[in-house]
């Protein structure tokens, strides 16, 4: 990055220890921060102390390193730790960057350095931080996606304030830091494994590669239950393979075309869009094993009707690695000894329809989809269902997703919320607490979109430039209800277009025979038309999709349904501030450097 | 209040002094808190230390007293000091009440007791508090209206936590605590005085009495300048007389009917509604003298054209005082030696028209009136005008008022803001800093209304059940611009009613020949119609009143004007937290009691 980088190797003799606690347990979670594997983060979580211990391993340290968190992965307005040298001594500090990227010392030092160890080629920093610090410059660590950021210092800085994140070799990595503590069940004796992996793919020269591969189950494969799965990543590709998913293909078609190629290829058969039920998903930073809980198991193989015999497998590779090959995949552990319940997957949120649209140039436009009391009353068993995992899904403009359960008009609990949702990081997440949905409950899924870069409205649909708002919830016992989603009533949307025309001074009319996307495309997006569309979505009756398998509705009247009335909403909890320890230092910790070696 | 009140007289020997500072200066401001005059508050303000010293005088103290501040004068969610006894010792503490009225000790003790003195019949507490404490339970003292609250303890309490404000003898008093420091100018030798006072009024038996009295200036009274005025309150009525105002009558009529009676009397001539230009105003808690600044003087007597020869004088009496008489008034100090400039009064905000309406059941609906660049360009002198005082005005549902100055599409400064505005407390307030308005500047006045108790829309108008949104700004040099106000374009409001009809499922139509209030009365107030009205007011073109004297507009096109485009808005400043003194105590201060005297 710097033309004449000064290679300063820090040899740390004594680390300034503050109450030198070792971590309570080894680190169950690991993630490479950069594609080159220079920085690797390990961490564990203490829910009792509401604290995370981090271990940051830096290979080939030059003059220092920045690590931290920010809202969406930017280096500005970030909550940081900084290890730097002035050429003489080395320092560690809790810091923050302002909106110009300028680094400042935090008045409150909440990251606490516990140990700094040097091995021949690397430096390892051990530090801890509470989830919540109540320092307004600190990131609040919550259950959802966290955008980790890093920067590499290649030359000394006279002071912390001399550092600007602009122009540093920097990057981001998304991860869920606060993973739930799910115990690993013992494997039964009859456990078998099946590997689903990319067929020795030659990685194309793209920034990001999504590789699609269709696999067929062996004919007449008997019914089993999957009890665990794990990632098997090709050696050397640990920092490249970002994300892997196995989708079941819907039973609409008996036979799916075989395919092996980039997911955005024009050659990819359109019918593969129906392969969207996630069976297994793994992402960087996940625990080695994803275990289904006791009783909570996904069926594998024959089931009565339908029989999902095709799977689509996607590997996501990040970074340009021309010529490199990858055969990563997912290993399923399954058993023929069937468990008590089948687990099911249900879609909540919005119907894939252009009726739901986001105006352009919005920073936080919200669309909401409902699973109404009428549908849960009709489709759920008397004893209700139990949601144990959730995967949130939008396309590229999605920024937040939340599903809330309401009962008797009152919001009762959050099923899953991600206020830092990224469409580039869609995990199946185990819920900390299983959520039981009873007959008559309402499930409300809201997605927040950012369309600042768009010039036209973004309408709902399957296409990557269209939008979705979905929560795939994993639950048991399996029911016939496959999707419970809504969209605004078409007739009311036409009234909206009529109002737009009436208020339009330019007499630009959207013609009644135009398609909905065409009508949206001709709306002049002024403040009135924006606010009125929002008001329409918050008011107009909805059309419900309370469906068994695709397009087969439960019997009943599902059009022109009233919006669920919610009289009391859940407030986002204000984070509890930890009890302050007797005056933490407000100056950097000095890390003694013994040797300085100029290149 | 309590059947068997325990009269405990506290004799305080030694007060627990914390850095026993005397107040920097005597107390320039005084206000009785209750109508009986049991509690009297004096205070001074140090803008350098950002601290207020309070002196609370309690006559006939029983078992204790609560004093503090809350959002709108309620005893719940209040920031309090509590002086109480457990029958043995007396205590002083910084406390707060929750939404059930339950009193709690503040974790941070920001009210600091400096002195407690006893005279034969009263107790006097001296304490201080910073404007801003950064304790989330503390009220932030700002420039605007503060709702002071008090409660009287008639029996001992074993602990602070045993006190609930519910059922206490309690009340409120509104005041501006942070008054600007305006130096008193020397009076010239030729100063004369004129008393304008109620003519020995027999106070009616009402909770609140507004008494109106029309006064005529002597015929051919020569031109003078008012340089100061002060309140003259009838002896013994100090806690009753709440508010007094002298209004100039508009020059539309040569002659106003004489009147002497309650302002809400059916006998009051309607023409007196044109007497609305405030010449002088005094309210409880104001300094003894209101001095017009150097150069900033109101003309008195002959001026070319028009000649305001009639005044309306209003005294406001609070509380039932059947049989008592009052002759309070305002004394004007004026001089024949004319100063350099005449001061003028200009109306900003909304036109008095039903086109601007607030839906019922709104907790914080905002209406905004504009004084556009086109009008200031046309009507202001090259050198601009200087606003030195402001009086905010709404009717009964008004809760907040603010006027902001914008230049080149950017909000630049707040002219006057009251986030705790009360229609029952309308003062002329001197601005801390004179605001200069240049040609081409925009003045935006926004009012926030609470219509939770209404069932129909509240439309704009003169009536007390209608609403206004006005800022009377006092400025110099006087110009011909008497009002600069706006309202939504009538044609666009009709488009709104059309949209309401189209979306109304019940096919309820507002007929085109109905009046605007009738049309508003027939709107079914659902979320769509509320949000769309808001969207209309934020978008639709306006009709400007850029007027000389009533109804005479400056030449130009003032209809269908675009709303001013504001690209950057001022953020409300986040209060700066004071640097914390080395650990203030988090337990009550013990106030030693020596004598206990049971009844």
PDB file of C-alpha atoms in Angstrom, chain A residues 454-571:
ATOM      1  CA  UNK A 454     -31.799   3.196  -8.192  1.00  0.00           C
ATOM      2  CA  UNK A 455     -33.547   5.481 -10.645  1.00  0.00           C
ATOM      3  CA  UNK A 456     -36.732   3.439 -11.022  1.00  0.00           C
ATOM      4  CA  UNK A 457     -38.936   1.647  -8.530  1.00  0.00           C
ATOM      5  CA  UNK A 458     -37.769  -1.826  -7.492  1.00  0.00           C
ATOM      6  CA  UNK A 459     -40.700  -4.196  -7.770  1.00  0.00           C
ATOM      7  CA  UNK A 460     -41.104  -7.572  -6.126  1.00  0.00           C
ATOM      8  CA  UNK A 461     -40.230 -10.686  -8.114  1.00  0.00           C
ATOM      9  CA  UNK A 462     -37.806 -13.525  -8.712  1.00  0.00           C
ATOM     10  CA  UNK A 463     -35.181 -11.573 -10.635  1.00  0.00           C
ATOM     11  CA  UNK A 464     -31.984 -10.442  -8.939  1.00  0.00           C
ATOM     12  CA  UNK A 465     -32.842  -6.807  -9.776  1.00  0.00           C
ATOM     13  CA  UNK A 466     -36.288  -7.329  -8.265  1.00  0.00           C
ATOM     14  CA  UNK A 467     -36.841  -7.733  -4.537  1.00  0.00           C
ATOM     15  CA  UNK A 468     -38.021 -10.304  -2.033  1.00  0.00           C
ATOM     16  CA  UNK A 469     -38.892 -10.232   1.658  1.00  0.00           C
ATOM     17  CA  UNK A 470     -38.819 -13.737   3.049  1.00  0.00           C
ATOM     18  CA  UNK A 471     -38.099 -15.558   6.263  1.00  0.00           C
ATOM     19  CA  UNK A 472     -37.654 -19.310   5.753  1.00  0.00           C
ATOM     20  CA  UNK A 473     -38.522 -20.667   9.162  1.00  0.00           C
ATOM     21  CA  UNK A 474     -37.480 -24.179  10.146  1.00  0.00           C
ATOM     22  CA  UNK A 475     -39.995 -25.765  12.493  1.00  0.00           C
ATOM     23  CA  UNK A 476     -41.547 -28.957  13.762  1.00  0.00           C
ATOM     24  CA  UNK A 477     -43.781 -30.853  13.511  1.00  0.00           C
ATOM     25  CA  UNK A 478     -44.049 -30.507   9.774  1.00  0.00           C
ATOM     26  CA  UNK A 479     -47.435 -29.317   8.490  1.00  0.00           C
ATOM     27  CA  UNK A 480     -49.008 -28.867   5.098  1.00  0.00           C
ATOM     28  CA  UNK A 481     -48.576 -25.084   5.310  1.00  0.00           C
ATOM     29  CA  UNK A 482     -45.690 -24.340   2.991  1.00  0.00           C
ATOM     30  CA  UNK A 483     -46.034 -20.614   2.626  1.00  0.00           C
ATOM     31  CA  UNK A 484     -47.928 -17.961   4.512  1.00  0.00           C
ATOM     32  CA  UNK A 485     -47.356 -14.669   2.730  1.00  0.00           C
ATOM     33  CA  UNK A 486     -49.228 -11.601   1.576  1.00  0.00           C
ATOM     34  CA  UNK A 487     -49.290  -8.760  -0.931  1.00  0.00           C
ATOM     35  CA  UNK A 488     -51.341  -5.595  -1.215  1.00  0.00           C
ATOM     36  CA  UNK A 489     -54.710  -5.927  -2.952  1.00  0.00           C
ATOM     37  CA  UNK A 490     -54.410  -5.203  -6.652  1.00  0.00           C
ATOM     38  CA  UNK A 491     -57.555  -3.010  -6.799  1.00  0.00           C
ATOM     39  CA  UNK A 492     -56.244  -0.713  -4.062  1.00  0.00           C
ATOM     40  CA  UNK A 493     -52.927  -0.382  -5.844  1.00  0.00           C
ATOM     41  CA  UNK A 494     -54.865   0.756  -8.928  1.00  0.00           C
ATOM     42  CA  UNK A 495     -56.562   3.433  -6.769  1.00  0.00           C
ATOM     43  CA  UNK A 496     -53.070   4.536  -5.776  1.00  0.00           C
ATOM     44  CA  UNK A 497     -52.015   4.892  -9.424  1.00  0.00           C
ATOM     45  CA  UNK A 498     -55.198   6.872 -10.045  1.00  0.00           C
ATOM     46  CA  UNK A 499     -54.283   9.261  -7.188  1.00  0.00           C
ATOM     47  CA  UNK A 500     -50.761   9.616  -8.585  1.00  0.00           C
ATOM     48  CA  UNK A 501     -52.238  10.650 -11.923  1.00  0.00           C
ATOM     49  CA  UNK A 502     -54.626  13.133 -10.322  1.00  0.00           C
ATOM     50  CA  UNK A 503     -51.856  14.832  -8.358  1.00  0.00           C
ATOM     51  CA  UNK A 504     -49.412  14.788 -11.234  1.00  0.00           C
ATOM     52  CA  UNK A 505     -49.199  18.302 -12.606  1.00  0.00           C
ATOM     53  CA  UNK A 506     -47.589  17.111 -15.829  1.00  0.00           C
ATOM     54  CA  UNK A 507     -50.667  15.076 -16.695  1.00  0.00           C
ATOM     55  CA  UNK A 508     -48.459  12.016 -17.129  1.00  0.00           C
ATOM     56  CA  UNK A 509     -50.859   9.116 -16.942  1.00  0.00           C
ATOM     57  CA  UNK A 510     -50.183   5.505 -16.234  1.00  0.00           C
ATOM     58  CA  UNK A 511     -52.498   3.706 -18.596  1.00  0.00           C
ATOM     59  CA  UNK A 512     -54.848   1.194 -17.094  1.00  0.00           C
ATOM     60  CA  UNK A 513     -53.723  -1.477 -19.591  1.00  0.00           C
ATOM     61  CA  UNK A 514     -50.090  -1.070 -18.555  1.00  0.00           C
ATOM     62  CA  UNK A 515     -48.511  -3.786 -16.431  1.00  0.00           C
ATOM     63  CA  UNK A 516     -47.865  -3.033 -12.768  1.00  0.00           C
ATOM     64  CA  UNK A 517     -44.080  -2.715 -13.312  1.00  0.00           C
ATOM     65  CA  UNK A 518     -44.797  -0.294 -16.184  1.00  0.00           C
ATOM     66  CA  UNK A 519     -47.170   1.687 -13.987  1.00  0.00           C
ATOM     67  CA  UNK A 520     -44.552   1.878 -11.223  1.00  0.00           C
ATOM     68  CA  UNK A 521     -41.944   2.902 -13.784  1.00  0.00           C
ATOM     69  CA  UNK A 522     -44.030   5.917 -14.820  1.00  0.00           C
ATOM     70  CA  UNK A 523     -44.696   7.263 -11.297  1.00  0.00           C
ATOM     71  CA  UNK A 524     -42.977  10.629 -10.768  1.00  0.00           C
ATOM     72  CA  UNK A 525     -41.332   9.993  -7.402  1.00  0.00           C
ATOM     73  CA  UNK A 526     -42.039  13.129  -5.367  1.00  0.00           C
ATOM     74  CA  UNK A 527     -42.555  13.222  -1.603  1.00  0.00           C
ATOM     75  CA  UNK A 528     -46.312  12.881  -1.972  1.00  0.00           C
ATOM     76  CA  UNK A 529     -46.203   9.760  -4.137  1.00  0.00           C
ATOM     77  CA  UNK A 530     -43.633   8.170  -1.829  1.00  0.00           C
ATOM     78  CA  UNK A 531     -45.569   8.900   1.346  1.00  0.00           C
ATOM     79  CA  UNK A 532     -48.853   7.840  -0.202  1.00  0.00           C
ATOM     80  CA  UNK A 533     -47.452   4.489  -1.353  1.00  0.00           C
ATOM     81  CA  UNK A 534     -46.225   3.911   2.193  1.00  0.00           C
ATOM     82  CA  UNK A 535     -49.649   4.914   3.534  1.00  0.00           C
ATOM     83  CA  UNK A 536     -51.298   2.530   1.052  1.00  0.00           C
ATOM     84  CA  UNK A 537     -49.188  -0.420   2.157  1.00  0.00           C
ATOM     85  CA  UNK A 538     -49.951   0.413   5.796  1.00  0.00           C
ATOM     86  CA  UNK A 539     -53.676   0.554   5.155  1.00  0.00           C
ATOM     87  CA  UNK A 540     -54.958  -1.332   2.109  1.00  0.00           C
ATOM     88  CA  UNK A 541     -56.379  -4.846   2.414  1.00  0.00           C
ATOM     89  CA  UNK A 542     -54.152  -7.730   1.429  1.00  0.00           C
ATOM     90  CA  UNK A 543     -54.338 -10.850  -0.634  1.00  0.00           C
ATOM     91  CA  UNK A 544     -53.130 -13.852   1.399  1.00  0.00           C
ATOM     92  CA  UNK A 545     -51.181 -16.806   0.110  1.00  0.00           C
ATOM     93  CA  UNK A 546     -51.974 -19.481   2.673  1.00  0.00           C
ATOM     94  CA  UNK A 547     -50.648 -22.332   0.567  1.00  0.00           C
ATOM     95  CA  UNK A 548     -49.937 -26.017   0.778  1.00  0.00           C
ATOM     96  CA  UNK A 549     -47.493 -26.703  -2.010  1.00  0.00           C
ATOM     97  CA  UNK A 550     -46.913 -23.973  -4.516  1.00  0.00           C
ATOM     98  CA  UNK A 551     -50.109 -22.356  -5.706  1.00  0.00           C
ATOM     99  CA  UNK A 552     -52.473 -24.751  -3.881  1.00  0.00           C
ATOM    100  CA  UNK A 553     -54.281 -22.625  -1.334  1.00  0.00           C
ATOM    101  CA  UNK A 554     -56.025 -23.839   1.772  1.00  0.00           C
ATOM    102  CA  UNK A 555     -59.766 -23.573   1.185  1.00  0.00           C
ATOM    103  CA  UNK A 556     -61.270 -20.202   2.165  1.00  0.00           C
ATOM    104  CA  UNK A 557     -61.535 -16.571   1.076  1.00  0.00           C
ATOM    105  CA  UNK A 558     -58.052 -15.083   0.959  1.00  0.00           C
ATOM    106  CA  UNK A 559     -58.542 -11.918  -1.102  1.00  0.00           C
ATOM    107  CA  UNK A 560     -59.342  -8.436   0.279  1.00  0.00           C
ATOM    108  CA  UNK A 561     -58.335  -9.497   3.791  1.00  0.00           C
ATOM    109  CA  UNK A 562     -57.984  -6.750   6.385  1.00  0.00           C
ATOM    110  CA  UNK A 563     -54.481  -5.951   7.630  1.00  0.00           C
ATOM    111  CA  UNK A 564     -53.932  -7.436  11.091  1.00  0.00           C
ATOM    112  CA  UNK A 565     -54.683  -4.785  13.732  1.00  0.00           C
ATOM    113  CA  UNK A 566     -51.730  -4.337  16.059  1.00  0.00           C
ATOM    114  CA  UNK A 567     -52.496  -2.253  19.134  1.00  0.00           C
ATOM    115  CA  UNK A 568     -49.201  -2.619  20.947  1.00  0.00           C
ATOM    116  CA  UNK A 569     -45.778  -3.060  19.428  1.00  0.00           C
ATOM    117  CA  UNK A 570     -42.579  -4.400  20.938  1.00  0.00           C
ATOM    118  CA  UNK A 571     -39.976  -1.770  21.574  1.00  0.00           C
TER     119      UNK A 571
END
